Amino acid sequence: MEQQDKPVKATEKKISRRTLLGGALATAILPVTSVFAKYIQVGVPAIPDPTKQPGPLPGKVGTRSPFESPVKKPSDISSRTPLQDLYSTITPSDLHFERHHAGVPSIDPNQYELLIHGMVERPMKFSLHDLKRFPSVTRTCFIECAGNFRTGKEDMTVQEILGLTSQSEWTGVMLSTLFRELGVDPKATWFLAEGGDAAVLTRSIPIRKAWDDAMIVYAQNGEAIRPEQGYPARLLLPGWEGNTNVKWLRRIEISDAPYFTREETSKYTYPVKDKIRMFSFEMDARSIITYPSFPQTIERGWIEIRGIAWSGRGKVVKVEVSTNAGKNWNEARLQDPILEKAHTYFRHLWHWDGSETEILSRVTDETGYTQPTLKQLIDARGKDIGGYHMNPVTAWRVKRDGNVVFKPENHK
Amino acid sequence: MLKKLKLRRSHALIFGGITIIGMVIWLWLSYQNKQKWPQTFGYGKTATQQDITKWDIDVRPDGKGLPEGSGNVADGAIIYTNKCAACHGADGKEIKGVKLPGPPLVVGGGKTKTIGNYWPYATTLFDYVRRAMPYNVPGSLTNDEVYSLCAWLLNENKIIKANQIMNARTLPKVEMPAQKLFIVDDRKGGPEVK
């Protein structure tokens, strides 16, 4: 016993030393943003030669290198993913975009209950423990806010233009599994999903999505879902507009009609010519070049153009990249696996000769839909187009000095 | 004799074959059966009427879910001034050059999306105000207060008269000007940009 105790004590000593080291390291470094998510260190150098001094020991929770600091960009109602700082398609959980309607609620998982009632044989409530006992499913897919489009000025980052999309590996129970448990009336056509936040946010969802691929998820990227993402459980409707993926889900009512809640009438609807379009659920195919993009600069020579493409209606089939302002298009390489309703990484090798040009990307999904230009969208929907469900091709201007800026296209 | 024997042998082959196929199917089926889910997992509890009543606050355009109680325009004006004006402005209209924390609620100039020109159902007003407003104390209004606020907002938007009472019977009957503008998205994917 004594022998077993000794190493424990030794570790405790090491922890305090490590904490001190870690603390010294953190205060010594002030990260300053440079190009393409590189961070240079100013002030006192951390360790002049890391091969001559042992570093901090293993810890309970990992940290990012102090030389890397990708951050979300918050406003009063949302917080955007720094897509230009990511290297592939999984968004680190703490960088997943947020959109709140009344802040992040604090929910005790031991008190949590999900109530399902309405047109069912037996109304039921499930604890978090109950939900976790059901057969589980894991899938990777994106969530994108329906209002994910900004334009207006040259100095805009990918994050500012469309940072309201992120991707995670989600784990939970299929909604159909729960619905079978309750015995849903075959005449039911809709269900209402309600959150347990201060807005008690509600959306009406066609019941076909429940039988198709809807899930109630309690885990994200292998760990419990983050509070900002709906802890302890949220609705996941792969490919459907972010707002319908109700977070902090506490109630589902099964019905034979939609409820026309505020979120599906006053919000998340948009003018199309002289009408107002409602219940647009699927997110249309979209892509963006994340490198090079503002505020990065490039050098002459070989450049690998990189970016993400996705479709709420299925798989990405093709991404094309133009390096001469849309005159010619080249097929980009797609990174496997190409998953349904998921961000797909693309790459295209390009030799830049130093002349001024525009680079842009466009995606085609498996339904045959090709990402439109802003002009095509305006022609189809009218000038009073609104901000929802906008997925235009986005162009970056490459200046002679290597600076890359956004090409704003004002539509109002 | 030889012919009979051949016949018997072929019969045996056929019967044997059928038996083997049968065994395979039976084994396959019994394996499938093990993979089959039970009729019910039995997790969770039956929800009582009390459980449901506590949370079931939604309201449909046909009036399903509207509670008892009523409100009028005059009371609504007082409640609005005390509990809503701080965020939405004194008269619920857009104030040029001022960014209010809440959106305009009453049709003023311009094309702002207000209740009067954009909301298709009056029942949504009751549902949303009761569940989410006032922003700092959500869910604190009584049903009568919510009916009164609906009455005031609808009257300010020139949709109902100043003497109209709002309750579970009158509110679903209010015809909203924007209702005829709403169409359901019928896109199913495919090459067309719509």
Coordinates of C-alpha atoms in Angstrom, one line a residue:
Chain A
M1 CA 0.0 0.0 0.0
E2 CA 2.8 2.4 0.9
Q3 CA 4.5 1.7 -2.4
Q4 CA 1.3 2.6 -4.2
D5 CA 0.8 5.8 -2.3
K6 CA 4.2 7.1 -3.1
P7 CA 3.8 7.7 -6.9
V8 CA 0.5 9.5 -6.2
K9 CA 2.2 11.9 -3.9
A10 CA 5.0 12.4 -6.4
T11 CA 2.3 13.2 -9.1
E12 CA 0.7 15.8 -6.8
K13 CA 4.0 17.5 -6.4
K14 CA 4.4 17.5 -10.2
I15 CA 1.0 18.9 -10.7
S16 CA 1.8 22.0 -8.7
R17 CA 5.0 22.4 -10.6
R18 CA 3.3 21.9 -13.9
T19 CA 0.6 24.4 -13.0
L20 CA 3.3 27.0 -12.2
L21 CA 5.0 26.2 -15.5
G22 CA 1.8 26.5 -17.4
G23 CA 0.9 29.7 -15.7
A24 CA 4.3 31.2 -16.5
L25 CA 3.9 30.1 -20.1
A26 CA 0.5 31.6 -20.6
T27 CA 1.4 35.0 -19.2
A28 CA 4.6 35.1 -21.3
I29 CA 2.7 34.9 -24.6
L30 CA 0.4 37.4 -26.2
P31 CA -0.9 36.0 -29.4
V32 CA -1.2 38.5 -32.3
T33 CA -3.0 37.5 -35.4
S34 CA -1.1 37.2 -38.6
V35 CA -2.1 35.7 -41.9
F36 CA -3.9 32.3 -42.4
A37 CA -4.4 31.7 -38.7
K38 CA -0.7 31.9 -37.9
Y39 CA 0.0 33.6 -34.7
I40 CA 3.3 35.3 -33.9
Q41 CA 4.5 35.7 -30.4
V42 CA 5.4 39.0 -28.9
G43 CA 6.9 40.0 -25.6
V44 CA 9.0 37.6 -23.6
P45 CA 9.9 34.4 -25.6
A46 CA 8.3 31.3 -24.0
I47 CA 11.3 29.0 -24.1
P48 CA 14.2 29.8 -26.3
D49 CA 15.1 26.2 -26.9
P50 CA 12.4 23.7 -26.0
T51 CA 14.8 20.8 -26.4
K52 CA 16.8 22.1 -23.4
Q53 CA 13.9 22.3 -20.9
P54 CA 11.1 19.8 -20.1
G55 CA 7.7 21.1 -20.7
P56 CA 4.4 20.9 -18.7
L57 CA 3.2 17.4 -17.8
P58 CA -0.1 15.8 -18.8
G59 CA -3.2 17.6 -17.7
K60 CA -6.9 16.8 -17.1
V61 CA -8.1 19.0 -19.9
G62 CA -6.2 19.9 -23.1
T63 CA -5.6 23.4 -24.3
R64 CA -4.9 25.0 -27.7
S65 CA -1.3 26.0 -28.4
P66 CA -0.9 29.6 -27.1
F67 CA 0.2 30.4 -30.7
E68 CA -3.2 29.5 -32.1
S69 CA -6.3 31.4 -31.1
P70 CA -9.2 30.8 -33.4
V71 CA -12.2 32.6 -31.9
K72 CA -15.9 33.0 -32.6
K73 CA -17.2 36.5 -33.5
P74 CA -20.1 37.3 -31.2
S75 CA -23.0 39.8 -31.8
D76 CA -26.0 40.3 -29.4
I77 CA -27.8 37.3 -30.8
S78 CA -25.2 35.1 -32.5
S79 CA -21.6 34.0 -32.5
R80 CA -19.8 33.0 -35.8
T81 CA -17.4 30.1 -36.5
P82 CA -14.0 31.2 -37.8
L83 CA -14.2 29.0 -40.9
Q84 CA -11.1 30.6 -42.4
D85 CA -9.0 29.3 -39.5
L86 CA -10.2 25.6 -39.8
Y87 CA -8.4 23.0 -41.8
S88 CA -11.1 20.5 -42.5
T89 CA -14.8 19.9 -42.0
I90 CA -15.3 19.2 -38.3
T91 CA -15.8 22.3 -36.2
P92 CA -14.2 22.1 -32.8
S93 CA -17.2 22.1 -30.4
D94 CA -16.2 25.4 -28.7
L95 CA -16.1 27.1 -32.1
H96 CA -19.5 25.9 -33.3
F97 CA -21.6 28.9 -34.1
E98 CA -24.3 30.0 -31.7
R99 CA -27.7 31.6 -32.3
H100 CA -29.8 32.4 -29.3
H101 CA -33.3 33.9 -28.9
A102 CA -33.0 34.5 -25.1
G103 CA -29.5 33.3 -24.1
V104 CA -28.1 29.9 -23.0
P105 CA -30.3 28.3 -20.3
S106 CA -28.8 26.5 -17.4
I107 CA -30.4 23.0 -17.2
D108 CA -29.6 20.4 -14.6
P109 CA -29.4 17.1 -16.5
N110 CA -30.9 15.2 -13.5
Q111 CA -34.0 17.4 -13.6
Y112 CA -34.2 17.3 -17.4
E113 CA -37.3 15.8 -19.0
L114 CA -38.6 15.5 -22.5
L115 CA -42.3 15.4 -22.8
I116 CA -43.9 13.9 -26.0
H117 CA -47.7 14.1 -26.3
G118 CA -50.5 15.0 -28.7
M119 CA -51.7 12.5 -31.3
V120 CA -50.1 9.4 -29.7
E121 CA -51.4 6.2 -28.0
R122 CA -49.5 6.9 -24.8
P123 CA -48.0 10.4 -23.9
M124 CA -44.6 9.9 -22.3
K125 CA -41.8 11.7 -20.6
F126 CA -38.2 10.7 -20.8
S127 CA -35.3 11.6 -18.6
L128 CA -31.8 12.1 -20.1
H129 CA -30.9 8.7 -18.7
D130 CA -33.9 7.2 -20.5
L131 CA -32.8 8.8 -23.8
K132 CA -29.3 7.4 -23.5
R133 CA -30.6 3.9 -22.9
F134 CA -32.3 3.7 -26.4
P135 CA -30.3 2.4 -29.3
S136 CA -28.0 5.2 -30.4
V137 CA -26.8 6.6 -33.7
T138 CA -23.9 8.8 -34.6
R139 CA -23.7 10.9 -37.7
T140 CA -21.7 13.8 -39.0
C141 CA -23.7 16.7 -40.5
F142 CA -23.7 20.5 -40.7
I143 CA -26.1 22.9 -39.1
E144 CA -26.6 26.3 -40.9
C145 CA -28.6 29.3 -39.8
A146 CA -31.1 30.2 -42.5
G147 CA -30.0 33.9 -42.1
N148 CA -26.4 33.1 -43.0
F149 CA -25.5 35.8 -45.5
R150 CA -23.7 39.1 -45.1
T151 CA -22.2 41.4 -47.7
G152 CA -21.3 45.1 -48.1
K153 CA -17.6 45.7 -47.8
E154 CA -14.3 44.4 -49.1
D155 CA -12.7 43.7 -45.7
M156 CA -15.0 40.8 -44.7
T157 CA -13.8 37.4 -43.5
V158 CA -15.5 34.1 -44.3
Q159 CA -16.6 34.2 -40.7
E160 CA -18.4 37.5 -41.2
I161 CA -20.0 36.5 -44.6
L162 CA -21.3 33.1 -43.6
G163 CA -19.9 32.0 -40.2
L164 CA -23.3 30.7 -39.1
T165 CA -22.6 27.2 -40.3
S166 CA -20.6 24.5 -38.4
Q167 CA -20.3 20.8 -38.5
S168 CA -20.1 18.2 -35.7
E169 CA -20.3 14.5 -35.2
W170 CA -23.6 14.1 -33.3
T171 CA -24.8 11.2 -31.2
G172 CA -28.3 10.5 -29.9
V173 CA -31.5 8.6 -30.5
M174 CA -33.5 8.5 -33.7
L175 CA -36.8 10.4 -33.2
S176 CA -38.5 7.5 -35.0
T177 CA -37.3 5.2 -32.2
L178 CA -39.1 7.3 -29.7
F179 CA -42.2 7.8 -31.9
R180 CA -42.5 4.0 -32.2
E181 CA -42.4 3.7 -28.4
L182 CA -45.3 6.2 -28.1
G183 CA -47.5 4.8 -30.9
V184 CA -48.0 7.8 -33.2
D185 CA -51.5 8.3 -34.8
P186 CA -51.0 7.6 -38.5
K187 CA -53.2 10.7 -39.2
A188 CA -50.5 12.9 -37.6
T189 CA -48.8 15.2 -40.2
W190 CA -46.8 17.7 -38.1
F191 CA -45.1 18.0 -34.7
L192 CA -44.2 20.9 -32.6
A193 CA -40.7 21.1 -31.1
E194 CA -40.3 23.3 -28.1
G195 CA -37.1 24.5 -26.3
G196 CA -36.6 24.9 -22.6
D197 CA -34.9 28.3 -23.0
A198 CA -36.3 31.7 -21.9
A199 CA -37.8 32.2 -25.3
V200 CA -39.5 28.7 -25.1
L201 CA -38.7 28.6 -28.8
T202 CA -41.1 26.5 -31.0
R203 CA -41.1 25.3 -34.6
S204 CA -43.6 23.1 -36.5
I205 CA -41.9 20.2 -38.3
P206 CA -43.5 18.0 -40.9
I207 CA -43.7 14.5 -39.4
R208 CA -42.0 12.9 -42.5
K209 CA -38.7 14.3 -41.1
A210 CA -39.3 12.3 -37.9
W211 CA -39.6 9.1 -39.9
D212 CA -36.7 10.0 -42.2
D213 CA -33.6 11.1 -40.3
A214 CA -34.5 13.4 -37.3
M215 CA -32.6 12.7 -34.1
I216 CA -32.5 13.9 -30.5
V217 CA -28.8 14.3 -29.8
Y218 CA -27.1 14.5 -26.4
A219 CA -23.5 14.3 -27.6
Q220 CA -21.3 16.3 -30.0
N221 CA -17.9 15.3 -31.2
G222 CA -17.7 12.5 -28.6
E223 CA -18.6 14.4 -25.5
A224 CA -21.8 15.7 -24.0
I225 CA -23.3 18.4 -26.2
R226 CA -22.2 21.9 -25.2
P227 CA -24.6 24.2 -23.4
E228 CA -24.6 26.7 -26.3
Q229 CA -25.6 23.8 -28.6
G230 CA -28.6 22.7 -26.5
Y231 CA -27.3 20.7 -23.4
P232 CA -28.5 18.3 -22.4
A233 CA -30.4 17.5 -25.6
R234 CA -31.5 19.1 -28.8
L235 CA -33.3 18.2 -32.0
L236 CA -31.1 17.5 -35.0
L237 CA -32.8 17.7 -38.4
P238 CA -29.9 17.0 -40.8
G239 CA -29.8 19.5 -43.7
W240 CA -32.7 21.6 -42.4
E241 CA -32.4 25.3 -41.4
G242 CA -30.7 25.9 -38.1
N243 CA -33.7 27.3 -36.3
T244 CA -35.7 24.1 -36.7
N245 CA -33.0 22.2 -34.8
V246 CA -34.5 23.2 -31.5
K247 CA -32.0 23.4 -28.7
W248 CA -32.7 22.5 -25.0
L249 CA -35.6 20.4 -26.4
R250 CA -38.2 19.8 -23.6
R251 CA -41.5 19.1 -25.4
I252 CA -42.8 17.6 -28.7
E253 CA -46.5 17.7 -29.5
I254 CA -47.8 15.6 -32.3
S255 CA -50.5 17.2 -34.4
D256 CA -52.4 17.3 -37.7
A257 CA -51.6 20.9 -38.6
P258 CA -48.7 23.4 -38.3
Y259 CA -48.9 26.0 -35.5
F260 CA -47.6 29.0 -37.4
T261 CA -45.4 30.1 -34.5
R262 CA -43.5 33.4 -34.6
E263 CA -40.4 31.6 -35.8
E264 CA -42.1 30.4 -38.9
T265 CA -44.2 33.5 -39.8
S266 CA -42.6 36.7 -38.6
K267 CA -39.2 35.2 -38.9
Y268 CA -37.6 32.6 -41.2
T269 CA -39.9 33.5 -44.1
Y270 CA -38.9 35.8 -47.0
P271 CA -40.4 37.7 -50.0
V272 CA -40.4 35.9 -53.3
K273 CA -41.7 38.3 -55.9
D274 CA -45.1 39.5 -54.6
K275 CA -45.5 36.6 -52.1
I276 CA -43.9 35.5 -48.9
R277 CA -42.4 32.0 -48.8
M278 CA -42.7 30.0 -45.7
F279 CA -41.6 26.5 -44.5
S280 CA -38.3 26.5 -46.4
F281 CA -36.6 23.7 -44.5
E282 CA -33.8 22.4 -46.6
M283 CA -30.6 24.4 -46.9
D284 CA -29.6 24.8 -50.5
A285 CA -26.2 23.8 -51.8
R286 CA -23.5 26.3 -51.1
S287 CA -19.7 26.6 -51.1
I288 CA -17.0 29.0 -50.1
I289 CA -13.2 29.3 -50.6
T290 CA -11.7 29.6 -47.1
Y291 CA -8.1 29.8 -48.4
P292 CA -7.1 32.2 -49.7
S293 CA -9.7 34.7 -48.3
F294 CA -9.6 38.0 -46.5
P295 CA -7.4 39.0 -44.6
Q296 CA -4.9 36.5 -45.9
T297 CA -2.2 37.4 -48.4
I298 CA -0.7 35.1 -51.0
E299 CA 2.7 34.8 -52.8
R300 CA 3.4 34.1 -56.4
G301 CA 3.7 30.4 -57.3
W302 CA 1.7 27.4 -56.4
I303 CA -1.3 27.9 -54.2
E304 CA -3.7 25.3 -53.0
I305 CA -7.2 26.8 -53.0
R306 CA -9.3 25.2 -50.3
G307 CA -12.8 25.5 -49.1
I308 CA -16.0 23.8 -48.0
A309 CA -19.1 22.9 -49.9
W310 CA -22.4 21.4 -48.7
S311 CA -26.1 20.7 -49.5
G312 CA -29.1 20.2 -47.2
R313 CA -30.6 18.0 -49.9
G314 CA -28.0 15.3 -50.0
K315 CA -24.4 14.8 -51.1
V316 CA -22.0 17.2 -52.8
V317 CA -21.4 15.8 -56.3
K318 CA -19.0 18.4 -57.7
V319 CA -17.2 21.6 -56.8
E320 CA -15.8 23.9 -59.5
V321 CA -13.3 26.6 -58.9
S322 CA -12.6 29.5 -61.2
T323 CA -9.4 31.5 -61.0
N324 CA -10.3 34.0 -63.7
A325 CA -13.4 35.6 -62.4
G326 CA -15.8 32.9 -63.7
K327 CA -14.6 32.7 -67.3
N328 CA -13.4 29.1 -66.9
W329 CA -14.2 26.5 -64.3
N330 CA -12.0 23.6 -63.0
E331 CA -13.2 20.6 -61.1
A332 CA -11.8 20.6 -57.6
R333 CA -10.7 17.5 -55.7
L334 CA -13.2 16.4 -53.0
Q335 CA -12.0 15.0 -49.7
D336 CA -13.5 11.6 -48.7
P337 CA -15.8 10.7 -47.1
I338 CA -18.4 12.7 -48.9
L339 CA -21.3 12.5 -46.5
E340 CA -24.9 13.4 -47.0
K341 CA -25.9 16.8 -45.7
A342 CA -22.4 17.5 -44.6
H343 CA -19.6 20.0 -45.1
T344 CA -17.3 18.5 -47.8
Y345 CA -13.7 19.8 -48.1
F346 CA -12.4 20.7 -51.6
R347 CA -9.0 21.6 -52.9
H348 CA -7.7 23.0 -56.2
L349 CA -4.1 23.6 -57.1
W350 CA -3.4 26.9 -58.9
H351 CA -0.3 28.7 -60.1
W352 CA -0.6 32.4 -59.5
D353 CA 1.4 34.6 -61.8
G354 CA 0.9 37.8 -59.8
S355 CA -1.8 39.3 -61.9
E356 CA -5.0 40.7 -60.5
T357 CA -7.9 38.2 -60.7
E358 CA -11.0 36.9 -58.9
I359 CA -11.3 33.4 -57.5
L360 CA -14.7 31.7 -56.8
S361 CA -16.3 28.3 -56.2
R362 CA -19.6 26.7 -57.0
V363 CA -21.1 23.4 -55.9
T364 CA -23.5 21.0 -57.5
D365 CA -25.5 18.6 -55.4
E366 CA -26.9 15.2 -56.2
T367 CA -30.3 16.7 -57.1
G368 CA -28.6 18.5 -60.0
Y369 CA -28.8 21.9 -58.3
T370 CA -25.8 24.2 -58.9
Q371 CA -25.1 27.1 -56.5
P372 CA -26.5 30.2 -58.1
T373 CA -25.0 33.7 -58.4
L374 CA -26.6 36.6 -56.5
K375 CA -28.0 37.9 -59.8
Q376 CA -29.7 34.5 -60.4
L377 CA -31.2 34.6 -56.9
I378 CA -32.5 38.2 -57.4
D379 CA -33.9 37.3 -60.9
A380 CA -35.8 34.3 -59.4
R381 CA -37.1 36.0 -56.2
G382 CA -37.2 39.7 -56.9
K383 CA -35.3 42.7 -55.6
D384 CA -36.8 42.6 -52.1
I385 CA -35.0 39.3 -51.5
G386 CA -34.5 39.4 -47.7
G387 CA -31.7 37.7 -45.8
Y388 CA -33.0 34.1 -45.4
H389 CA -31.9 31.2 -47.6
M390 CA -29.3 33.1 -49.5
N391 CA -26.5 30.9 -51.0
P392 CA -24.8 32.9 -53.7
V393 CA -21.5 32.2 -55.3
T394 CA -18.9 34.2 -53.4
A395 CA -15.9 35.8 -55.1
W396 CA -12.6 36.8 -53.7
R397 CA -10.5 39.5 -55.4
V398 CA -6.7 38.8 -55.5
K399 CA -4.8 42.0 -55.7
R400 CA -1.4 42.5 -57.4
D401 CA 0.3 42.8 -54.0
G402 CA -1.2 39.4 -52.9
N403 CA -3.9 40.8 -50.7
V404 CA -7.2 39.0 -50.9
V405 CA -10.4 40.9 -50.3
F406 CA -14.1 40.0 -50.5
K407 CA -16.0 41.1 -53.6
P408 CA -19.2 42.7 -52.2
E409 CA -22.3 42.6 -54.5
N410 CA -24.9 44.9 -53.1
H411 CA -28.4 43.8 -54.0
K412 CA -30.6 46.5 -52.4
Chain B
M1 CA -35.5 -51.6 -60.5
L2 CA -32.5 -49.5 -61.5
K3 CA -34.9 -46.8 -62.8
K4 CA -36.8 -46.8 -59.4
L5 CA -33.6 -46.5 -57.5
K6 CA -32.6 -43.5 -59.7
L7 CA -35.9 -42.0 -59.0
R8 CA -35.6 -42.5 -55.3
R9 CA -32.1 -41.1 -55.4
S10 CA -33.3 -38.0 -57.2
H11 CA -36.2 -37.7 -54.7
A12 CA -33.8 -38.0 -51.8
L13 CA -31.6 -35.3 -53.4
I14 CA -34.6 -33.0 -53.9
F15 CA -35.9 -33.6 -50.4
G16 CA -32.4 -33.2 -48.9
G17 CA -31.9 -30.0 -50.8
I18 CA -35.2 -28.6 -49.6
T19 CA -34.4 -29.5 -46.1
I20 CA -31.0 -27.8 -46.3
I21 CA -32.5 -24.7 -47.8
G22 CA -35.2 -24.8 -45.2
M23 CA -32.6 -25.0 -42.4
V24 CA -30.7 -22.1 -43.8
I25 CA -33.8 -20.0 -44.0
W26 CA -34.8 -21.0 -40.5
L27 CA -31.4 -20.2 -39.1
W28 CA -31.3 -16.9 -41.0
L29 CA -34.7 -16.0 -39.7
S30 CA -33.9 -16.8 -36.2
Y31 CA -30.7 -14.7 -36.5
Q32 CA -32.8 -11.8 -37.9
N33 CA -35.2 -12.3 -35.0
K34 CA -32.4 -11.6 -32.5
Q35 CA -31.6 -8.4 -34.4
K36 CA -35.3 -7.3 -34.3
W37 CA -36.3 -4.6 -31.9
P38 CA -38.8 -5.3 -29.2
Q39 CA -42.3 -4.0 -29.5
T40 CA -41.4 -1.5 -26.8
F41 CA -38.2 -0.8 -24.8
G42 CA -40.2 0.3 -21.8
Y43 CA -38.0 3.2 -21.0
G44 CA -39.6 6.4 -19.8
K45 CA -42.8 7.1 -17.9
T46 CA -46.3 7.7 -19.0
A47 CA -47.0 11.4 -18.9
T48 CA -49.9 12.5 -16.7
Q49 CA -52.5 15.1 -17.7
Q50 CA -50.8 17.3 -15.1
D51 CA -47.4 16.9 -16.7
I52 CA -48.9 17.9 -20.1
T53 CA -51.0 20.9 -18.8
K54 CA -47.9 22.4 -17.1
W55 CA -46.0 22.8 -20.4
D56 CA -48.7 22.7 -23.1
I57 CA -48.9 26.4 -23.9
D58 CA -49.0 26.4 -27.7
V59 CA -51.8 28.1 -29.7
R60 CA -52.9 27.2 -33.2
P61 CA -54.5 29.5 -35.8
D62 CA -57.8 27.6 -35.3
G63 CA -57.8 28.7 -31.7
K64 CA -56.8 25.3 -30.2
G65 CA -54.8 26.0 -27.1
L66 CA -56.2 29.5 -26.4
P67 CA -57.0 29.9 -22.7
E68 CA -60.0 31.5 -20.9
G69 CA -59.8 35.2 -20.2
S70 CA -60.1 38.4 -22.2
G71 CA -58.6 41.8 -22.8
N72 CA -59.3 45.1 -24.4
V73 CA -57.5 47.9 -26.2
A74 CA -57.5 50.5 -23.3
D75 CA -55.9 48.0 -20.8
G76 CA -53.5 46.9 -23.5
A77 CA -52.2 50.5 -23.9
I78 CA -51.3 50.8 -20.2
I79 CA -49.6 47.4 -20.2
Y80 CA -47.7 48.2 -23.3
T81 CA -46.4 51.5 -21.9
N82 CA -45.3 49.8 -18.6
K83 CA -43.9 46.5 -20.0
C84 CA -43.1 46.8 -23.7
A85 CA -42.3 50.4 -24.6
A86 CA -38.8 50.4 -23.1
C87 CA -37.7 48.1 -26.0
H88 CA -40.2 48.6 -28.7
G89 CA -40.7 52.4 -28.5
A90 CA -43.6 54.5 -27.2
D91 CA -45.9 53.6 -30.1
G92 CA -44.4 50.5 -31.4
K93 CA -43.2 52.2 -34.6
E94 CA -39.8 52.3 -36.2
I95 CA -37.8 55.3 -35.0
K96 CA -35.6 56.6 -37.8
G97 CA -31.9 56.5 -36.8
V98 CA -32.6 54.6 -33.5
K99 CA -31.9 50.9 -33.2
L100 CA -34.4 49.6 -30.8
P101 CA -33.6 46.2 -29.1
G102 CA -37.0 44.9 -30.3
P103 CA -38.5 45.1 -33.8
P104 CA -41.2 47.6 -34.7
L105 CA -44.7 46.3 -34.0
V106 CA -46.9 48.8 -35.7
V107 CA -47.0 49.8 -39.4
G108 CA -45.3 53.2 -39.8
G109 CA -43.5 54.5 -42.8
G110 CA -41.4 52.3 -45.1
K111 CA -41.6 48.5 -45.5
T112 CA -40.7 47.3 -42.1
K113 CA -42.1 43.8 -41.3
T114 CA -44.7 44.6 -38.6
I115 CA -47.6 42.7 -37.2
G116 CA -49.9 44.8 -39.5
N117 CA -48.2 44.0 -42.7
Y118 CA -46.4 40.7 -42.2
W119 CA -47.9 38.4 -39.5
P120 CA -50.4 35.9 -41.1
Y121 CA -52.2 34.9 -37.9
A122 CA -53.3 36.8 -34.8
T123 CA -53.1 33.7 -32.7
T124 CA -49.3 33.8 -33.1
L125 CA -49.3 37.1 -31.3
F126 CA -50.9 35.5 -28.2
D127 CA -48.6 32.5 -28.3
Y128 CA -45.4 34.4 -28.7
V129 CA -46.1 37.2 -26.3
R130 CA -47.2 34.8 -23.6
R131 CA -44.2 32.5 -24.0
A132 CA -41.3 34.9 -24.6
M133 CA -42.3 38.4 -23.5
P134 CA -41.4 40.7 -21.8
Y135 CA -37.8 39.8 -22.7
N136 CA -36.4 40.4 -19.2
V137 CA -39.3 38.5 -17.4
P138 CA -40.6 36.0 -20.0
G139 CA -43.8 34.2 -19.1
S140 CA -44.8 36.7 -16.5
L141 CA -47.9 38.1 -18.1
T142 CA -51.4 36.9 -17.2
N143 CA -53.7 35.6 -19.9
D144 CA -55.8 38.7 -19.6
E145 CA -52.8 40.9 -20.0
V146 CA -51.7 39.0 -23.1
Y147 CA -55.2 39.3 -24.6
S148 CA -55.2 43.1 -23.9
L149 CA -51.7 43.5 -25.5
C150 CA -53.0 41.6 -28.6
A151 CA -56.0 43.9 -28.7
W152 CA -53.9 47.1 -28.4
L153 CA -51.4 45.9 -31.1
L154 CA -54.1 44.8 -33.5
N155 CA -55.9 48.1 -33.0
E156 CA -52.7 50.2 -33.5
N157 CA -52.2 48.3 -36.7
K158 CA -55.8 49.2 -37.7
I159 CA -56.9 45.6 -37.9
I160 CA -59.5 45.7 -35.2
K161 CA -61.7 48.5 -33.8
A162 CA -60.9 50.1 -30.4
N163 CA -64.0 48.6 -28.8
Q164 CA -63.3 45.0 -29.8
I165 CA -62.7 42.5 -27.0
M166 CA -60.1 39.8 -27.5
N167 CA -60.6 36.3 -26.2
A168 CA -60.4 32.6 -27.2
R169 CA -63.4 33.1 -29.6
T170 CA -62.6 36.5 -31.2
L171 CA -58.8 36.3 -31.6
P172 CA -58.8 33.3 -34.1
K173 CA -61.4 35.2 -36.2
V174 CA -59.2 38.2 -36.7
E175 CA -58.2 38.3 -40.4
M176 CA -54.7 39.4 -40.8
P177 CA -53.9 41.5 -44.0
A178 CA -50.7 39.5 -44.8
Q179 CA -52.3 36.0 -44.6
K180 CA -53.1 35.9 -48.4
L181 CA -49.4 36.6 -49.2
F182 CA -48.0 33.5 -47.7
I183 CA -47.1 30.5 -49.8
V184 CA -45.5 27.2 -48.8
D185 CA -42.1 26.5 -50.3
D186 CA -42.6 23.8 -53.0
R187 CA -39.0 23.4 -54.1
K188 CA -37.8 19.8 -54.1
G189 CA -34.2 20.3 -55.4
G190 CA -33.2 20.0 -59.0
P191 CA -31.5 22.4 -61.3
E192 CA -34.0 25.2 -61.2
V193 CA -33.1 28.3 -59.2
K194 CA -36.4 29.5 -57.5

